[in-house]
XYZ file of C-alpha atoms in Angstrom:
373
model
C -20.839 -19.034 25.676
C -17.271 -19.047 26.975
C -13.791 -19.395 25.518
C -10.197 -19.147 26.751
C -7.356 -17.681 24.682
C -3.886 -16.191 25.124
C -4.068 -12.399 25.447
C -0.976 -11.832 23.262
C -2.144 -14.226 20.524
C -5.570 -12.585 20.417
C -4.030 -9.090 20.370
C -1.589 -9.955 17.573
C -4.330 -11.341 15.346
C -6.718 -8.468 16.021
C -4.023 -5.921 15.171
C -3.590 -7.581 11.768
C -7.217 -6.894 10.816
C -7.923 -3.747 12.840
C -6.930 -1.468 9.934
C -10.193 -2.368 8.199
C -12.312 -0.844 10.972
C -13.378 2.691 10.003
C -13.366 5.503 12.572
C -16.886 6.686 11.723
C -18.475 3.890 9.698
C -21.740 4.379 7.821
C -23.194 1.388 9.667
C -22.503 1.523 13.460
C -22.137 -2.274 13.755
C -18.905 -1.973 11.735
C -17.176 -0.432 14.777
C -17.125 -4.009 16.090
C -15.221 -7.211 15.506
C -17.432 -10.188 14.711
C -16.426 -13.165 16.869
C -17.662 -16.572 15.727
C -16.705 -19.865 17.408
C -17.099 -23.175 15.628
C -15.538 -26.424 16.842
C -12.802 -24.800 18.932
C -11.810 -22.235 16.308
C -12.437 -18.529 16.806
C -12.963 -16.622 13.538
C -12.699 -12.843 13.892
C -14.027 -10.588 11.128
C -13.599 -6.853 10.503
C -15.306 -5.012 7.650
C -16.001 -1.577 6.158
C -18.350 -3.013 3.477
C -15.701 -2.526 0.745
C -12.949 -4.551 2.433
C -13.273 -7.488 4.807
C -10.543 -9.294 6.760
C -10.830 -12.478 8.783
C -8.387 -14.381 10.952
C -8.691 -17.705 12.750
C -7.396 -18.552 16.243
C -7.602 -21.910 18.065
C -9.279 -21.471 21.467
C -10.643 -23.552 24.332
C -14.415 -23.482 23.920
C -17.220 -25.796 24.967
C -19.906 -24.485 22.601
C -20.389 -22.601 19.354
C -21.739 -19.071 19.059
C -21.213 -15.534 17.788
C -21.121 -11.934 19.028
C -20.036 -8.480 17.834
C -17.570 -6.819 20.259
C -16.456 -3.129 20.180
C -13.078 -3.133 18.424
C -11.407 -0.116 20.062
C -12.434 -1.011 23.612
C -11.274 -4.597 23.239
C -7.948 -3.653 21.652
C -7.198 -0.983 24.283
C -7.870 -3.564 27.009
C -5.649 -6.239 25.452
C -2.787 -3.783 24.812
C -2.602 -2.987 28.520
C -2.566 -6.633 29.632
C 0.574 -8.723 30.170
C 0.774 -12.129 28.478
C -1.719 -14.453 30.201
C -4.740 -16.640 29.464
C -7.980 -14.638 29.361
C -11.466 -16.042 29.737
C -14.262 -14.419 27.749
C -17.806 -15.029 28.983
C -20.660 -14.026 26.664
C -24.358 -13.831 27.513
C -25.997 -14.823 24.220
C -29.325 -13.294 25.326
C -28.135 -9.780 26.241
C -24.759 -9.899 24.401
C -23.045 -8.668 27.540
C -19.357 -9.655 27.482
C -17.066 -10.247 30.459
C -13.283 -10.584 30.186
C -11.595 -12.312 33.138
C -7.849 -12.201 33.788
C -5.645 -13.334 36.684
C -6.458 -10.227 38.698
C -9.088 -8.309 36.771
C -12.630 -8.298 35.440
C -13.744 -6.160 32.485
C -17.352 -5.903 31.363
C -18.477 -4.462 28.040
C -21.576 -4.460 25.882
C -21.582 -6.510 22.706
C -24.093 -6.438 19.862
C -26.231 -8.916 17.972
C -24.036 -10.677 15.382
C -26.956 -11.000 12.983
C -26.600 -7.268 12.187
C -23.000 -7.717 10.985
C -22.618 -7.861 7.161
C -22.166 -11.318 5.710
C -18.731 -12.277 4.444
C -18.626 -11.650 0.672
C -18.040 -14.670 -1.495
C -15.484 -14.781 -4.300
C -16.705 -17.003 -7.119
C -13.223 -17.330 -8.490
C -12.647 -17.046 -12.204
C -8.877 -16.863 -11.758
C -6.411 -18.016 -9.111
C -2.730 -17.108 -8.693
C -0.230 -18.604 -6.245
C 2.693 -16.464 -5.126
C 4.920 -15.782 -2.137
C 4.328 -12.894 0.215
C 7.749 -11.471 -0.692
C 6.716 -11.068 -4.344
C 3.389 -9.480 -3.401
C 5.033 -7.152 -0.866
C 7.612 -6.060 -3.426
C 4.849 -5.251 -5.924
C 2.882 -3.300 -3.306
C 5.918 -1.390 -1.990
C 6.896 -0.314 -5.498
C 3.447 0.899 -6.576
C 0.906 1.737 -3.868
C 2.570 5.018 -2.855
C 1.922 6.414 -6.367
C -1.845 5.823 -6.366
C -4.112 8.861 -6.457
C -6.149 10.117 -3.492
C -8.581 11.924 -5.800
C -11.937 10.147 -5.532
C -13.099 11.955 -8.676
C -10.704 9.667 -10.593
C -11.536 6.317 -8.961
C -9.572 4.207 -11.458
C -6.355 5.855 -10.292
C -7.030 5.234 -6.572
C -5.925 1.617 -6.948
C -3.189 -0.478 -8.535
C -3.882 -1.843 -12.014
C -2.954 -5.520 -12.320
C -2.434 -7.131 -15.714
C -2.057 -10.902 -15.617
C -0.860 -13.060 -18.480
C 0.699 -16.487 -18.873
C 4.198 -14.945 -19.048
C 4.170 -12.195 -16.420
C 2.244 -9.974 -14.041
C 2.333 -6.180 -14.401
C 1.394 -3.791 -11.576
C 0.751 -0.142 -12.530
C -0.008 2.914 -10.398
C -0.349 6.589 -11.308
C -1.634 9.823 -9.813
C -1.254 11.862 -12.990
C 2.135 13.295 -11.978
C 4.107 10.042 -11.851
C 3.580 6.521 -13.116
C 5.055 3.274 -11.827
C 5.173 0.063 -13.851
C 6.377 -2.985 -11.932
C 6.582 -6.278 -13.834
C 7.356 -9.807 -12.582
C 8.396 -12.468 -15.065
C 8.257 -15.187 -12.386
C 4.545 -14.624 -11.798
C 1.741 -15.463 -14.200
C -1.713 -16.988 -14.508
C -3.469 -19.609 -16.581
C -5.526 -16.926 -18.352
C -5.130 -13.227 -19.107
C -6.995 -10.729 -16.939
C -6.967 -7.037 -16.000
C -8.316 -5.572 -12.766
C -7.843 -2.683 -10.310
C -7.192 -3.451 -6.632
C -8.075 -0.594 -4.206
C -5.304 1.243 -2.352
C -6.717 0.494 1.125
C -6.721 -3.256 0.545
C -3.100 -3.181 -0.602
C -2.044 -1.037 2.354
C -3.695 -3.552 4.687
C -1.832 -6.388 2.989
C 1.413 -4.444 3.310
C 0.854 -4.070 7.050
C -0.211 -7.657 7.753
C 1.708 -9.906 5.332
C 4.468 -11.927 7.047
C 7.701 -12.628 5.200
C 8.084 -15.562 2.823
C 4.733 -17.319 3.239
C 2.488 -18.706 0.466
C -0.309 -16.403 -0.703
C -3.304 -17.529 -2.736
C -4.932 -14.718 -4.730
C -8.369 -15.399 -6.204
C -10.312 -13.049 -8.454
C -13.884 -12.810 -9.658
C -15.632 -10.117 -11.701
C -16.318 -7.978 -8.617
C -14.019 -9.140 -5.807
C -10.479 -10.209 -4.988
C -9.368 -12.512 -2.183
C -5.898 -12.903 -0.663
C -5.344 -15.807 1.731
C -2.175 -16.310 3.778
C -1.903 -18.495 6.861
C -4.997 -18.049 9.053
C -5.807 -14.649 7.517
C -7.969 -13.750 4.525
C -8.616 -10.344 2.927
C -11.527 -9.841 0.539
C -12.014 -6.538 -1.259
C -14.300 -5.120 -3.910
C -12.455 -4.363 -7.139
C -12.637 -0.887 -8.706
C -14.987 -1.138 -11.682
C -13.455 1.606 -13.840
C -11.312 1.883 -16.959
C -7.633 2.427 -16.186
C -5.778 5.061 -18.296
C -3.805 3.874 -21.320
C -0.488 4.074 -19.506
C 1.656 2.539 -22.274
C 1.209 5.587 -24.509
C 2.402 7.868 -21.691
C 5.833 6.204 -21.547
C 8.321 7.930 -23.906
C 10.313 5.457 -25.975
C 13.139 7.626 -27.356
C 15.245 8.979 -24.479
C 18.791 9.693 -25.678
C 19.890 11.727 -22.631
C 20.820 9.310 -19.822
C 22.176 10.130 -16.369
C 23.408 7.369 -14.044
C 23.954 8.245 -10.380
C 23.879 6.751 -6.895
C 20.281 6.676 -5.663
C 21.170 7.653 -2.094
C 23.376 10.530 -3.226
C 20.609 11.961 -5.403
C 17.919 11.415 -2.768
C 19.889 13.075 0.041
C 20.718 16.046 -2.168
C 17.056 16.439 -3.163
C 15.980 16.410 0.489
C 18.416 19.225 1.297
C 17.671 21.358 -1.747
C 13.870 21.035 -1.492
C 14.022 22.827 1.873
C 14.734 25.985 -0.149
C 12.139 25.328 -2.866
C 8.758 27.003 -3.122
C 6.505 25.465 -0.492
C 3.627 25.073 -2.919
C 5.320 23.796 -6.079
C 8.381 22.068 -4.519
C 10.093 22.847 -7.820
C 13.778 21.988 -8.280
C 16.018 22.363 -11.338
C 18.403 19.719 -12.670
C 21.205 21.112 -14.853
C 23.057 18.370 -16.695
C 26.423 18.488 -18.398
C 29.076 15.847 -19.092
C 29.604 13.930 -15.819
C 28.088 16.808 -13.817
C 24.697 17.421 -12.209
C 23.696 20.678 -10.518
C 20.526 20.653 -8.413
C 19.079 24.041 -7.512
C 15.937 25.560 -6.022
C 14.669 29.068 -5.343
C 11.770 30.550 -3.395
C 11.297 34.171 -4.473
C 8.684 34.819 -1.787
C 11.281 34.381 0.969
C 14.496 35.048 -1.020
C 15.696 31.513 -0.341
C 17.897 29.605 -2.754
C 20.286 26.665 -2.751
C 22.290 24.549 -5.163
C 24.533 21.494 -5.047
C 26.840 19.842 -7.560
C 27.080 16.062 -7.832
C 29.267 13.777 -9.907
C 27.345 11.509 -12.246
C 27.697 9.601 -15.495
C 25.803 11.633 -18.091
C 25.578 10.774 -21.765
C 23.632 13.308 -23.798
C 23.173 16.941 -24.742
C 23.472 19.606 -22.000
C 19.975 20.286 -20.676
C 17.937 21.705 -17.825
C 14.772 20.047 -16.572
C 12.485 20.757 -13.632
C 10.763 18.306 -11.303
C 8.567 18.341 -8.221
C 11.159 17.436 -5.571
C 8.575 16.021 -3.172
C 7.209 13.562 -5.734
C 10.648 12.647 -7.059
C 12.127 12.023 -3.594
C 9.182 9.775 -2.728
C 9.831 7.721 -5.860
C 13.531 7.410 -4.995
C 12.726 6.504 -1.371
C 10.666 3.523 -2.509
C 13.457 2.112 -4.665
C 16.061 -0.212 -3.163
C 18.616 -0.019 -5.989
C 22.054 1.430 -5.290
C 22.351 3.021 -8.757
C 19.579 4.540 -10.869
C 19.357 5.873 -14.404
C 17.318 8.940 -15.356
C 16.442 8.782 -19.051
C 15.192 11.983 -20.719
C 14.381 13.315 -24.166
C 13.478 16.999 -23.628
C 12.733 19.419 -20.741
C 8.994 19.199 -21.434
C 8.844 15.407 -21.638
C 8.603 12.912 -18.793
C 11.767 11.457 -17.301
C 12.149 7.725 -16.698
C 13.773 6.505 -13.484
C 15.072 2.963 -13.917
C 17.077 0.966 -11.350
C 20.503 0.059 -12.719
C 20.589 -2.987 -10.434
C 17.497 -5.094 -9.776
C 16.348 -8.653 -9.213
C 16.557 -11.070 -12.104
C 12.783 -11.577 -12.403
C 11.615 -7.975 -12.019
C 11.377 -4.956 -14.285
C 10.777 -1.517 -12.744
C 10.040 1.693 -14.598
C 9.125 4.937 -12.847
C 7.908 7.893 -14.894
C 8.068 11.399 -13.402
C 6.390 14.348 -15.123
C 8.473 17.542 -15.469
C 7.468 21.038 -14.354
C 7.963 24.204 -16.394
C 11.253 26.009 -15.830
C 10.307 29.408 -17.251
C 9.758 30.770 -13.737
C 9.999 29.741 -10.100
C 6.392 30.115 -9.018
């Protein structure tokens, strides 16, 4: 079996799906890409059993066939090649693979494609059409707040609630909660599901700008198709926390401030905070915010005063600066509002300026201010 393809085109497509390949997979065959040629189209598949990505590339080929090729070795070879046509010769009996370029010959050992897991099928019960920009915005605003604690699997993904009127994306790690809602996105029927963090991170890395995306869902799997690329992942079969009850509704103390000003100040002050707790203190008075931090172990302390628009009772509240700065970094708004009720209740970060069809709410849990631990 032989086919000819552009080295840069092949490299670009392989890089889109390479994130699926695990470093030390449970099944050794998953260290490979599955190459399958049918009628002049090369379909490349990468899988870790939970997530599978495929991409299609037109090639010059005289016959059909399949082979599993080591992913890292092939990618390292293509990265070092200049743009040129490459010829790939495959011995279907021994699975030996030979890559021929203008001035080079590279030989590597492939594996039997029959050992590669079959592509999972999504018997769709629900389908949603959207643009990649909408999906990217939802991912960017939520995936960073998912939990890495495998003991709480429901929180290691993004919860998606679909209705006829809107789509709501929710992520939480127990210390912060993000609710991102689109009123220009909906489905024919209501549904709730949890999409794993890895699948969303892969979409974030591979989605081009402003292209149509078709999302299909079944009871166990989700599929996202855009251009020649498809991602299929297994949904998280767990119950997501009742996030609505965690959002405080009565927040009379409201501070409005420039997002960049607050973020830059937090980054400076957190240098002086305790390295374990990252605790900072916000002291609020009329049109005045003082941010301070102290690390008693090293006798370090710092404080800054910022102008803001504050409507409410004077109060002091503590936050984890690392978590709060990450939330602010993932917002694009120029102005944000921090709504609070009491020092021991969660604060709500809400963009003061946002797109017409989106609603963003970011909840950040406070830390106790009785001592700097």
